[in-house]
Structure formats: structure tokens, C-alpha cells
Amino acid sequence: MSGRGLTVLLIAASALAMFAACLLGSTSMGFGRVLTALIGQGDVADQIIVWQIRLPRALAAFVVGTALGVSGAALQGLLRNPLAEPGVLGVSASAALGATLVIYYGLASLSPWVMPVAAIAGALVATAVIALAALRTRSVVTLILIGVGLSSFAGALMSLLMNFAPNPFSLSDMINWMLGSVANRSFDDLAIAAPFMLAGLGILFATKRGLSALTLGEEAASGIGLDLQKQRIFVVLGAGLATGAAVSIAGAIGFVGIVAPHIVRPFVGHDPARSLLPSGLLGGLLLVVADILVRLLPTAFELKLGVVAALIGAPAFVWIAMQRGAGHE
Amino acid sequence: MNELIVSGLSVKPQDATLVKDASFTLKPGDLIAVLGPNGAGKTSLLRGALGLIAINNGQAKLNRTATADLSPMVRAQSVAYLPQARPLAWPNCVRDVVALGRFAHGATLGRLGEADAEAVDAAIAACGVAHLAQRQTDTLSGGELARVHCARAFAAKAPLLIADEPVAALDPRHQFRIMDMIRGFVDDGGGAMVVLHDVALAARYASRMIWMKDGVIVADGSPAETLTQQRIADIYDVRAKVDGLNVRLDGAI
């Protein structure tokens, strides 16, 4: 199957999965009822369920997965490492820290805008640090290490805040944010994140050609005409914005950015540039399907999407790492 | 006229002096072999000349503009640069790797324009890798991969080529094949500068030899002028017999 065929298939599958997400749930709704509700007709309760609960939730899962998938594919191209993902640069953790901070200080209840804006601010701070580092260093390894440092530091601060949580409610809020979920998201939540996400994805798609060049290594890429400095800054900025926006919607959801590009790569001739779009679509599809599972599993408490993603993603991560070890050394 | 003119170039990061007061000119019709022991500053000379690393003294100009001031795109359209071979990050197919040579012309992998596709196919044919075009690069031998990289450089259709040890780790036959390709490129109106470690191979192909030691260009001229027993002894600390362009190395001094 070619890259284009894969893209078409993924678009169709994503649309189907989102429709299925509208059908399935605690109150199962028939095909016809969902369809009439979708076009704004029929029972008012049905319309509310579809338009205010299920569709925003499915769409949230999809855009979060898309942002993480595209960011992962772009970072892997930049760092020439299949194990890179948005979390590597410390952007996810810093965004989650921003959200945790406003919960700790009780600011989140002031306005629905506070939490998303704090998460995006956290992501942008991390992005700025990385962008500054990218200006100063030629080494990709240095960037990864700075990302690991940022990530650990943000994690430590979050633990500190949880340690000092003023009451069980804010502790539970913080935990929710760290675990990652798309439950009870509205179109408003998506609208607040949308400009950042679109800007980030726009930057990544506009500079994707340079990712192909980096296949040759940095010196040869520069030899064929790539401006390394600019490429690094744009990918870091784009992935930072898109990831920050994703975290502002759903909290920290890991491994989508690793798994989706890994599956896509063989279909696009292992070209990082061509892997961006299908990686995004597959990332979105994976999260929509995972979220349907989360809702359908008959557990006493609803599982968190981020937990399910990690349960599937972490073993995949280890498997990919071991394959790489066998193939390259 | 495409000319790379380097004059008085020095590269001194921190305390080390990698290249000192080096001058040379590369123009179409030249096939320059750069010779010298490990650590003589050959790679730094190339990088400094291309503006890829900071130079502390002197100038490196491509068609009257300092190479460091050129955008990477513009530079790549005039000079194809083959650094020492590094493993590829992904197992792309051969045709895609060669197509990357068209990057400076705006080529996008998987959607090559007519001119790009033509240049890529011509370079693939010229380097004898047509039968490998759809293979993944991680299945190629060292010699095949070296030819793929050459094809990538030729696909750029840049008037000048700078190659850092393009025949390193290749068997004699593949060394000849790569050098034949570079000779052909020069005969077609290109200019090439190639770092080599094999003095006999260099003498056979080069129109000029640049000899380097300890960051200094100690000689620059035709093989007939500069290739002597004394030169090889001075540069490499190796005993040699030189008879015209034939060289036999006899052992360390």
C-alpha cells in the first residue's frame, strides 16, 4: 500500500471511528438517531448527547492524537531517532506542570480559560528554553538531554505540588490531569486550544521537507542545502505549540507520538516528511478507538485514556527499542 | 564562471589550529586530490572553504561571495558536498536518497518534478545503481552505498563537487569505479576536489594535488610537479619509490 492509499484509508477509518464514538456509550443510540441528531434534527436529548457530549469528546481524542502523532513524527525526523516523542523535549511535562500549578492555587475555578492557558504557557516556556538551546548548540543529543532535564524537573515540581495538596479534591484534579483524559470536553475547550494547535501543525507541515534531508545526517543535509539552525527551531517550536495545545485539552498522554509514526513509516518509504500526515491521522484514530474502549469497559471507575495509552504504548516502546538494538548494533 | 577561491584561510577553534593560512582555487576542469596524514586538517579545510564551520582568518569565496554568507540552498546549487560517509538515519529506498540531491532545487520526495526526476534517473544510471533503485539502503553493501551517495551528489547538477574520502573502505574495483565517475564529471565540465588516502590512486586521476601536513598546505600542483619520494617522506613519514606517476610505498620511516 502506498502512502497516499494509507492516508485515504486512515481518513475513512477515522471518520468511521468518530461516528462509532457517537453511537456507543452508556445509552446506546441507533444509527438513525445519531444521524438525525448530527444534522440537528430529532429528539433534543439525542442532540445534546451527540453534540455536547460524544462528538466533542471524540473530536478531542482525535485532535490530541493528531497533534501528538505529527509532533512525534517530526521530532523523530529531526532527532533521527524512532524513540523521540513530544515528551522527550519536556514539553508535555511542562504543560502538565502549568495546569497543576493553577489547580494547586485554586485558580482553575476562576474561569474555564485559566487551565488551558496555563498548560499552553507551560508548553511555551519549555519550547522557548529548547529554542534558545537549539540556537546555541549544534548537538541533537544535547537537545534531548535538556528535554530530559526539563521533563524531570517539571515532574519533580508536580510531585511537590501533589505532596502539598491543600485538599483531596485538588489532589484528585491534579491526578486526573497527570493521567490524561478527554472526558467532559466541550467544543469551547477545543476552540481555546485550536489556534495554538493549528499554528504548530502549520509550522511542522511547512518545514517537513527538511526532515527528509536530515536522513543523510546533519553535515550532509547542510551540504544539500538545508539550513540546520532554522529547521531545528521550527520543528521545536511547531512540536511545542501542537503538544502544548494537546496537553491543554487532555493532560499528559504518552506514547501515541512513538507508536503512530512507527507503524506508518514502512508505508511511506521511511521518509519522515511523508510520514507526518498519516502519523497524525493514525494517532487520532488510535486515541478515538482507545477512548471508545475506555467508555465501554465495564469497570467501576472509568479508566483514564492516558493510562490505557501508556499500557499499550509502553510495551510497544520497549519492543521498538529492542528491535532497533538488534538492527543497528 | 563557478570558482571557489580560498585565500589565507585559518580555522582555529579554541586553542587548536586545524588549518593555517591555506589558499587554493577550485574551478571547472580541475580534479584536485587533497592528500595528507590523519589530522592534517583536510576535512577542516573543506568545511572552512564551504562556510560550514567558522573561519578565523582569510576568505573563502564562491563566485565573489563569502561562502559563509551564502544561504545553504544557494551554496548547494553551486557546490555538491559529500562529507565522509555516515550511516543513514532511516532505511529509505535508493531512489529517494538520490532524489535528496535535488533538495536545493526544491524537490519533494515522492513528488518529483520532471527536471528533478530526469536528473535523478540520469545520475542513477551514470553511477550504475539502476538495478538498486527500489532497494532499501540498509540492504546495500558498502560499495553500493558509496555509489548511491555519488549519484546523489551528481543529481544536484552543481558545477563543483567536494568529496571527503569518497572511496574510504572500498575495494580496489569500487575505488576505480567511483574515481571514474568523478573523472567523468570533470570531463563533462565540472570541477572536483577529493580527499584521498591512496597516493597512487590520486596520482592516476588528479590534475592537481594539494598536500597538507599539520594544517598547512605544503604543496599544490600537478602530480608531475609535486609527487616525489621526498614529498611522500615529508608528508607521511613513509618510504616510497616514485617513477613518473607510479608510486610504491615501502614502509614507515
Coordinates of N, CA, C and O in Angstrom, one line a residue, chain A residues 66-233:
Chain A
T66 N -3.8 13.5 16.9 CA -3.2 14.0 15.7 C -2.0 14.9 16.0 O -0.9 14.7 15.4
A67 N -2.2 15.8 17.0 CA -1.1 16.7 17.3 C 0.1 15.9 17.8 O 1.2 16.1 17.5
L68 N -0.2 14.9 18.7 CA 0.9 14.1 19.2 C 1.6 13.2 18.1 O 2.8 13.1 18.1
G69 N 0.8 12.7 17.2 CA 1.3 11.8 16.1 C 2.2 12.7 15.2 O 3.3 12.2 14.9
V70 N 1.7 13.8 14.8 CA 2.5 14.7 13.9 C 3.8 15.2 14.6 O 4.9 15.1 14.0
S71 N 3.6 15.6 15.9 CA 4.8 16.1 16.6 C 5.8 15.0 16.8 O 7.0 15.2 16.6
G72 N 5.4 13.8 17.1 CA 6.3 12.7 17.2 C 7.0 12.4 15.9 O 8.3 12.3 15.9
A73 N 6.3 12.3 14.8 CA 6.9 12.1 13.5 C 8.0 13.1 13.2 O 9.1 12.8 12.7
A74 N 7.6 14.4 13.5 CA 8.5 15.5 13.1 C 9.8 15.4 14.0 O 10.9 15.6 13.6
L75 N 9.6 15.2 15.3 CA 10.7 15.1 16.2 C 11.6 14.0 15.9 O 12.8 14.1 16.0
Q76 N 11.0 12.8 15.5 CA 11.8 11.7 15.1 C 12.7 12.0 13.9 O 13.8 11.6 13.8
G77 N 12.1 12.7 13.0 CA 12.8 13.1 11.8 C 14.0 14.1 12.2 O 15.1 13.9 11.7
L78 N 13.7 15.0 13.0 CA 14.7 16.0 13.5 C 15.8 15.3 14.2 O 17.0 15.6 14.0
L79 N 15.4 14.5 15.2 CA 16.5 13.9 16.0 C 17.0 12.6 15.5 O 17.9 11.9 16.0
R80 N 16.4 12.1 14.3 CA 16.8 10.9 13.6 C 16.8 9.7 14.6 O 17.8 8.9 14.7
N81 N 15.8 9.6 15.4 CA 15.7 8.6 16.4 C 14.2 8.2 16.5 O 13.4 9.0 16.8
P82 N 13.9 6.9 16.3 CA 12.5 6.5 16.3 C 11.9 6.5 17.7 O 10.7 6.3 17.8
L83 N 12.7 6.7 18.7 CA 12.1 6.7 20.1 C 11.8 8.1 20.6 O 11.3 8.3 21.7
A84 N 12.1 9.1 19.8 CA 11.8 10.5 20.2 C 10.3 10.7 20.2 O 9.5 10.1 19.4
E85 N 9.8 11.5 21.1 CA 8.3 11.9 21.0 C 8.2 13.2 21.8 O 9.1 13.7 22.4
P86 N 7.0 13.8 21.7 CA 6.8 15.2 22.4 C 7.3 15.2 23.8 O 7.9 16.2 24.2
G87 N 7.1 14.1 24.5 CA 7.6 14.1 25.9 C 9.1 14.2 26.1 O 9.5 14.8 27.0
V88 N 9.8 13.8 25.0 CA 11.3 13.9 25.1 C 11.8 15.3 25.3 O 12.7 15.5 26.0
L89 N 11.1 16.3 24.7 CA 11.6 17.6 24.8 C 11.1 18.3 26.1 O 11.4 19.4 26.4
G90 N 10.4 17.6 26.9 CA 9.9 18.1 28.2 C 8.7 19.0 28.0 O 8.3 19.7 29.0
V91 N 8.2 19.1 26.8 CA 7.1 20.0 26.6 C 5.8 19.5 27.3 O 5.0 20.2 27.9
S92 N 5.5 18.2 27.1 CA 4.3 17.6 27.8 C 4.3 17.8 29.3 O 3.4 18.3 29.9
A93 N 5.5 17.5 29.9 CA 5.6 17.6 31.3 C 5.5 19.1 31.8 O 4.8 19.4 32.8
S94 N 6.1 20.0 31.0 CA 6.0 21.4 31.4 C 4.6 21.9 31.3 O 4.1 22.7 32.1
A95 N 3.9 21.4 30.3 CA 2.5 21.9 30.1 C 1.6 21.3 31.2 O 0.8 22.1 31.8
A96 N 1.8 20.1 31.6 CA 1.1 19.5 32.7 C 1.4 20.2 34.0 O 0.5 20.4 34.8
L97 N 2.7 20.7 34.1 CA 3.0 21.4 35.3 C 2.3 22.7 35.4 O 1.8 23.1 36.5
G98 N 2.1 23.4 34.2 CA 1.3 24.6 34.2 C -0.1 24.4 34.7 O -0.6 25.2 35.5
A99 N -0.7 23.3 34.2 CA -2.1 23.0 34.6 C -2.1 22.7 36.1 O -3.0 23.1 36.9
T100 N -1.1 21.9 36.6 CA -1.1 21.5 38.0 C -1.0 22.7 38.9 O -1.6 22.8 40.0
L101 N -0.2 23.7 38.5 CA 0.0 24.9 39.3 C -1.3 25.7 39.5 O -1.6 26.1 40.7
V102 N -2.1 25.8 38.5 CA -3.3 26.6 38.7 C -4.3 25.8 39.5 O -5.2 26.4 40.2
I103 N -4.3 24.5 39.4 CA -5.2 23.7 40.3 C -4.7 23.9 41.8 O -5.5 24.1 42.6
Y104 N -3.4 23.8 42.0 CA -2.9 23.9 43.3 C -3.3 25.2 44.0 O -3.7 25.3 45.1
Y105 N -3.2 26.3 43.2 CA -3.5 27.6 43.8 C -5.0 28.0 43.7 O -5.4 29.1 43.9
G106 N -5.8 27.0 43.2 CA -7.2 27.2 43.2 C -7.7 28.2 42.1 O -8.8 28.7 42.2
L107 N -6.8 28.4 41.1 CA -7.2 29.4 40.1 C -8.0 28.9 39.0 O -8.7 29.6 38.3
A108 N -8.0 27.5 38.9 CA -8.7 26.9 37.8 C -10.2 27.2 37.8 O -10.9 27.2 36.8
S109 N -10.8 27.5 39.0 CA -12.2 27.7 39.1 C -12.6 29.1 38.7 O -13.8 29.4 38.5
L110 N -11.6 30.0 38.5 CA -11.9 31.4 38.2 C -12.6 31.5 36.8 O -13.5 32.3 36.6
S111 N -12.0 30.7 35.9 CA -12.6 30.8 34.5 C -12.1 29.5 33.8 O -11.1 29.0 34.1
P112 N -13.0 29.1 32.8 CA -12.6 27.9 32.1 C -11.4 28.1 31.2 O -10.7 27.1 30.8
W113 N -11.0 29.4 31.1 CA -9.8 29.6 30.2 C -8.5 29.4 31.0 O -7.4 29.2 30.4
V114 N -8.5 29.5 32.3 CA -7.3 29.5 33.1 C -6.4 28.3 32.9 O -5.2 28.4 32.6
M115 N -7.1 27.1 33.0 CA -6.3 25.9 32.9 C -5.7 25.7 31.5 O -4.5 25.4 31.5
P116 N -6.4 25.8 30.4 CA -5.8 25.6 29.1 C -4.7 26.6 28.9 O -3.6 26.3 28.4
V117 N -4.9 27.9 29.3 CA -3.9 28.9 29.1 C -2.7 28.6 29.9 O -1.5 28.7 29.4
A118 N -2.8 28.1 31.1 CA -1.7 27.7 31.9 C -0.9 26.6 31.3 O 0.3 26.6 31.2
A119 N -1.6 25.6 30.7 CA -0.9 24.5 30.1 C -0.2 24.9 28.9 O 1.0 24.5 28.7
I120 N -0.8 25.8 28.1 CA -0.1 26.3 26.9 C 1.1 27.1 27.3 O 2.2 27.0 26.7
A121 N 0.9 27.9 28.3 CA 2.0 28.8 28.8 C 3.2 27.9 29.2 O 4.4 28.1 28.9
G122 N 2.9 26.8 30.0 CA 3.9 25.9 30.4 C 4.7 25.3 29.2 O 5.9 25.2 29.2
A123 N 3.9 24.9 28.2 CA 4.5 24.3 27.0 C 5.4 25.4 26.3 O 6.5 25.0 25.8
L124 N 4.9 26.6 26.2 CA 5.7 27.6 25.6 C 7.0 28.0 26.3 O 8.0 28.3 25.7
V125 N 6.9 27.9 27.6 CA 8.2 28.2 28.4 C 9.2 27.1 28.0 O 10.4 27.4 27.7
A126 N 8.7 25.8 28.0 CA 9.7 24.7 27.7 C 10.1 24.9 26.2 O 11.3 24.7 26.0
T127 N 9.2 25.3 25.4 CA 9.6 25.5 24.0 C 10.6 26.5 23.8 O 11.6 26.4 23.0
A128 N 10.5 27.6 24.6 CA 11.4 28.8 24.5 C 12.8 28.3 24.9 O 13.8 28.6 24.3
V129 N 12.8 27.6 26.0 CA 14.1 27.1 26.5 C 14.8 26.2 25.5 O 16.0 26.4 25.2
I130 N 14.0 25.3 24.9 CA 14.6 24.4 23.9 C 15.0 25.2 22.6 O 16.1 25.0 22.0
A131 N 14.2 26.2 22.3 CA 14.5 27.0 21.1 C 15.8 27.8 21.3 O 16.7 27.9 20.4
L132 N 16.0 28.3 22.5 CA 17.2 29.0 22.8 C 18.4 28.1 22.8 O 19.5 28.4 22.2
A133 N 18.2 26.9 23.4 CA 19.3 25.9 23.3 C 19.6 25.5 21.9 O 20.8 25.3 21.6
A134 N 18.6 25.4 21.1 CA 18.8 25.0 19.7 C 19.6 26.0 18.9 O 20.4 25.7 18.0
L135 N 19.5 27.3 19.3 CA 20.3 28.3 18.7 C 21.8 28.2 19.1 O 22.7 28.6 18.3
R136 N 22.0 27.7 20.3 CA 23.4 27.7 20.8 C 24.2 26.5 20.5 O 25.4 26.5 20.4
T137 N 23.5 25.3 20.4 CA 24.2 24.1 20.3 C 24.0 23.5 18.9 O 22.9 23.7 18.3
R138 N 24.9 22.7 18.4 CA 24.8 22.0 17.2 C 24.4 20.6 17.4 O 24.1 19.8 16.5
S139 N 24.4 20.2 18.7 CA 24.2 18.8 19.0 C 22.8 18.4 19.4 O 22.2 19.0 20.2
V140 N 22.3 17.4 18.6 CA 20.9 16.9 18.9 C 20.8 16.2 20.3 O 19.9 16.3 21.0
V141 N 21.9 15.5 20.6 CA 21.9 14.8 21.9 C 21.8 15.8 23.0 O 21.1 15.6 24.0
T142 N 22.4 17.0 22.9 CA 22.3 18.0 23.9 C 20.9 18.4 24.1 O 20.4 18.6 25.2
L143 N 20.2 18.6 22.9 CA 18.7 19.0 23.0 C 17.9 17.9 23.7 O 17.1 18.3 24.6
I144 N 18.2 16.6 23.4 CA 17.4 15.6 24.1 C 17.7 15.6 25.6 O 16.8 15.5 26.4
L145 N 19.0 15.8 26.0 CA 19.3 15.8 27.4 C 18.7 17.0 28.1 O 18.2 16.9 29.2
I146 N 18.6 18.2 27.4 CA 18.0 19.3 28.0 C 16.5 19.0 28.2 O 15.9 19.3 29.2
G147 N 15.9 18.3 27.2 CA 14.5 17.9 27.3 C 14.3 17.0 28.5 O 13.3 17.1 29.2
V148 N 15.2 16.0 28.6 CA 15.0 15.1 29.8 C 15.1 15.8 31.1 O 14.4 15.6 32.0
G149 N 16.0 16.8 31.1 CA 16.2 17.6 32.3 C 14.9 18.4 32.7 O 14.5 18.4 33.8
L150 N 14.4 19.0 31.6 CA 13.2 19.8 31.8 C 12.0 18.9 32.3 O 11.3 19.3 33.2
S151 N 12.0 17.7 31.7 CA 10.9 16.8 32.0 C 11.0 16.3 33.4 O 10.0 16.3 34.2
S152 N 12.2 16.0 33.9 CA 12.4 15.5 35.2 C 12.0 16.6 36.2 O 11.4 16.4 37.3
F153 N 12.5 17.9 35.9 CA 12.3 19.0 36.8 C 10.8 19.3 36.9 O 10.3 19.5 38.0
A154 N 10.1 19.3 35.8 CA 8.6 19.5 35.8 C 7.9 18.4 36.6 O 7.0 18.7 37.4
G155 N 8.4 17.2 36.4 CA 7.8 16.1 37.2 C 8.0 16.2 38.7 O 7.1 16.0 39.5
A156 N 9.2 16.7 39.0 CA 9.6 16.8 40.5 C 8.7 17.9 41.1 O 8.1 17.8 42.2
L157 N 8.5 19.0 40.3 CA 7.7 20.1 40.8 C 6.2 19.7 41.0 O 5.5 20.0 41.9
M158 N 5.7 18.9 40.0 CA 4.3 18.4 40.1 C 4.2 17.5 41.3 O 3.2 17.6 42.1
S159 N 5.2 16.6 41.6 CA 5.1 15.8 42.8 C 5.1 16.6 44.0 O 4.4 16.3 45.0
L160 N 5.9 17.7 44.0 CA 6.0 18.6 45.2 C 4.6 19.2 45.4 O 4.1 19.2 46.6
L161 N 3.9 19.7 44.3 CA 2.6 20.3 44.5 C 1.6 19.3 45.0 O 0.7 19.6 45.8
M162 N 1.7 18.0 44.5 CA 0.8 17.0 45.0 C 1.0 16.7 46.4 O 0.1 16.4 47.2
N163 N 2.3 16.7 46.8 CA 2.8 16.4 48.2 C 2.1 17.4 49.1 O 1.6 17.1 50.2
F164 N 2.0 18.7 48.7 CA 1.5 19.7 49.5 C 0.0 20.1 49.1 O -0.5 21.1 49.5
A165 N -0.7 19.1 48.4 CA -2.0 19.4 48.0 C -2.9 19.9 49.2 O -2.9 19.2 50.2
P166 N -3.6 21.0 49.0 CA -4.3 21.6 50.2 C -5.5 20.7 50.6 O -5.9 20.7 51.7
N167 N -6.1 20.0 49.6 CA -7.3 19.1 50.0 C -7.4 18.0 49.0 O -6.8 18.1 47.9
P168 N -8.2 17.0 49.4 CA -8.3 15.8 48.5 C -8.8 16.1 47.1 O -8.5 15.5 46.1
F169 N -9.7 17.2 47.0 CA -10.3 17.4 45.7 C -9.3 18.0 44.7 O -9.2 17.5 43.6
S170 N -8.4 18.9 45.2 CA -7.4 19.4 44.2 C -6.4 18.3 43.9 O -5.9 18.2 42.8
L171 N -6.1 17.4 44.9 CA -5.2 16.3 44.6 C -5.8 15.4 43.5 O -5.1 15.1 42.6
S172 N -7.1 15.1 43.6 CA -7.7 14.3 42.6 C -7.7 15.0 41.3 O -7.5 14.4 40.2
D173 N -7.9 16.3 41.3 CA -7.9 17.1 40.0 C -6.5 17.0 39.3 O -6.4 16.8 38.1
M174 N -5.5 17.1 40.2 CA -4.1 17.1 39.6 C -3.8 15.7 39.1 O -3.2 15.6 38.0
I175 N -4.3 14.7 39.8 CA -4.0 13.3 39.3 C -4.7 13.1 38.0 O -4.1 12.5 37.0
N176 N -6.0 13.6 37.9 CA -6.7 13.5 36.6 C -5.9 14.1 35.5 O -5.8 13.5 34.4
W177 N -5.3 15.2 35.7 CA -4.6 15.9 34.7 C -3.3 15.1 34.3 O -3.0 15.0 33.1
M178 N -2.7 14.6 35.3 CA -1.4 13.8 35.0 C -1.7 12.5 34.3 O -1.0 12.1 33.5
L179 N -2.9 11.9 34.6 CA -3.2 10.6 33.9 C -3.7 10.8 32.5 O -3.5 10.0 31.7
G180 N -4.3 11.9 32.2 CA -4.8 12.2 30.8 C -6.2 11.6 30.5 O -6.4 10.4 30.7
S181 N -7.1 12.5 30.1 CA -8.4 12.1 29.8 C -9.1 13.1 28.8 O -8.7 14.2 28.8
V182 N -10.1 12.6 28.1 CA -10.8 13.6 27.2 C -12.3 13.6 27.7 O -13.2 14.1 26.9
A183 N -12.6 13.0 28.9 CA -14.0 13.0 29.3 C -14.4 14.5 29.6 O -13.7 15.3 30.0
N184 N -15.7 14.7 29.3 CA -16.3 16.0 29.6 C -15.7 17.2 28.9 O -15.6 18.3 29.4
R185 N -15.1 17.0 27.7 CA -14.5 18.1 27.0 C -15.6 18.7 26.1 O -16.5 18.0 25.6
S186 N -15.6 20.0 26.0 CA -16.6 20.7 25.2 C -15.9 21.3 24.0 O -14.7 21.4 23.9
F187 N -16.8 21.8 23.0 CA -16.2 22.5 21.9 C -15.4 23.7 22.3 O -14.5 24.1 21.6
D188 N -15.8 24.3 23.4 CA -15.1 25.5 23.9 C -13.7 25.2 24.2 O -12.7 25.9 23.9
D189 N -13.5 24.0 24.9 CA -12.1 23.6 25.2 C -11.3 23.5 24.0 O -10.1 23.9 23.9
L190 N -11.9 22.9 22.9 CA -11.2 22.7 21.7 C -10.9 24.0 21.0 O -9.8 24.2 20.5
A191 N -11.9 24.9 21.1 CA -11.7 26.2 20.4 C -10.5 27.0 21.0 O -9.8 27.7 20.3
I192 N -10.4 26.9 22.4 CA -9.3 27.7 23.0 C -7.9 27.1 22.6 O -7.0 27.9 22.3
A193 N -7.8 25.8 22.4 CA -6.6 25.2 22.0 C -6.3 25.3 20.5 O -5.1 25.2 20.1
A194 N -7.4 25.5 19.7 CA -7.2 25.4 18.3 C -6.2 26.3 17.7 O -5.4 25.8 16.8
P195 N -6.2 27.6 18.0 CA -5.2 28.4 17.3 C -3.7 27.9 17.5 O -2.9 28.0 16.6
F196 N -3.4 27.5 18.8 CA -2.1 27.1 19.0 C -1.8 25.8 18.3 O -0.7 25.6 17.7
M197 N -2.8 24.9 18.3 CA -2.5 23.6 17.6 C -2.4 23.8 16.1 O -1.5 23.3 15.5
L198 N -3.2 24.7 15.5 CA -3.1 24.9 14.1 C -1.8 25.6 13.7 O -1.2 25.2 12.7
A199 N -1.4 26.5 14.5 CA -0.1 27.2 14.3 C 1.0 26.2 14.3 O 1.9 26.1 13.4
G200 N 1.0 25.3 15.4 CA 2.1 24.3 15.5 C 2.1 23.4 14.3 O 3.2 23.1 13.7
L201 N 0.9 22.8 14.0 CA 0.9 21.9 12.9 C 1.3 22.5 11.6 O 1.9 22.0 10.7
G202 N 0.8 23.8 11.4 CA 1.2 24.5 10.2 C 2.7 24.7 10.0 O 3.2 24.4 8.9
I203 N 3.4 25.0 11.1 CA 4.8 25.1 11.1 C 5.5 23.8 10.7 O 6.4 23.7 9.9
L204 N 5.0 22.7 11.3 CA 5.6 21.4 11.1 C 5.4 21.0 9.6 O 6.3 20.5 9.0
F205 N 4.2 21.2 9.1 CA 4.0 20.8 7.7 C 4.8 21.7 6.7 O 5.2 21.2 5.7
A206 N 4.9 23.0 7.1 CA 5.6 23.9 6.2 C 7.1 23.5 6.1 O 7.7 23.8 5.1
T207 N 7.7 22.9 7.1 CA 9.1 22.7 7.1 C 9.4 21.2 7.0 O 10.5 20.8 7.3
K208 N 8.4 20.4 6.5 CA 8.7 18.9 6.6 C 9.7 18.5 5.6 O 10.4 17.4 5.8
R209 N 10.0 19.2 4.5 CA 10.9 18.8 3.5 C 12.3 18.7 4.1 O 13.1 17.8 3.8
G210 N 12.6 19.5 5.1 CA 13.9 19.5 5.7 C 14.1 18.2 6.5 O 15.3 17.7 6.7
L211 N 13.0 17.6 6.9 CA 13.1 16.3 7.7 C 13.7 15.2 6.8 O 14.4 14.3 7.2
S212 N 13.3 15.2 5.5 CA 13.8 14.2 4.5 C 15.3 14.4 4.4 O 16.0 13.5 4.4
A213 N 15.7 15.7 4.3 CA 17.1 16.0 4.1 C 18.0 15.4 5.3 O 19.1 14.9 5.1
L214 N 17.4 15.5 6.5 CA 18.1 15.1 7.7 C 18.4 13.6 7.8 O 19.2 13.2 8.6
T215 N 17.7 12.8 6.9 CA 18.0 11.4 6.8 C 19.5 11.2 6.6 O 20.1 10.2 7.0
L216 N 20.1 12.1 5.8 CA 21.5 11.9 5.5 C 22.5 12.2 6.6 O 23.7 12.0 6.5
G217 N 22.0 12.7 7.7 CA 22.9 13.2 8.8 C 23.0 14.7 8.6 O 22.7 15.3 7.6
E218 N 23.4 15.4 9.7 CA 23.4 16.9 9.7 C 24.3 17.5 8.7 O 24.0 18.4 8.0
E219 N 25.5 17.0 8.6 CA 26.5 17.6 7.8 C 26.1 17.5 6.3 O 26.2 18.5 5.5
A220 N 25.7 16.3 5.9 CA 25.3 16.1 4.5 C 24.0 16.8 4.2 O 23.8 17.4 3.1
A221 N 23.1 16.9 5.2 CA 21.8 17.7 5.0 C 22.2 19.1 4.7 O 21.6 19.8 3.8
S222 N 23.1 19.7 5.5 CA 23.5 21.0 5.3 C 24.2 21.2 3.9 O 24.0 22.1 3.2
G223 N 24.9 20.1 3.5 CA 25.6 20.1 2.2 C 24.6 20.2 1.1 O 24.9 20.8 0.0
I224 N 23.4 19.5 1.2 CA 22.5 19.6 0.1 C 21.6 20.8 0.2 O 20.7 21.0 -0.6
G225 N 21.8 21.7 1.2 CA 21.1 23.0 1.1 C 20.1 23.2 2.3 O 19.4 24.2 2.3
L226 N 20.2 22.4 3.3 CA 19.3 22.6 4.5 C 19.9 23.6 5.5 O 21.1 23.5 5.8
D227 N 19.1 24.6 5.9 CA 19.5 25.5 7.0 C 19.2 24.8 8.3 O 18.1 24.8 8.8
L228 N 20.2 24.2 8.9 CA 20.0 23.3 10.1 C 19.4 24.1 11.3 O 18.5 23.7 11.9
Q229 N 20.0 25.3 11.5 CA 19.5 26.1 12.6 C 18.0 26.4 12.5 O 17.3 26.2 13.5
K230 N 17.6 26.9 11.4 CA 16.2 27.2 11.2 C 15.3 26.0 11.3 O 14.3 26.0 12.0
Q231 N 15.8 24.9 10.7 CA 15.0 23.7 10.7 C 14.7 23.2 12.2 O 13.6 22.9 12.6
R232 N 15.8 23.3 13.0 CA 15.7 22.9 14.4 C 14.7 23.8 15.1 O 13.8 23.3 15.9
I233 N 14.8 25.1 14.9 CA 14.0 26.0 15.7 C 12.5 25.8 15.3 O 11.6 25.7 16.1

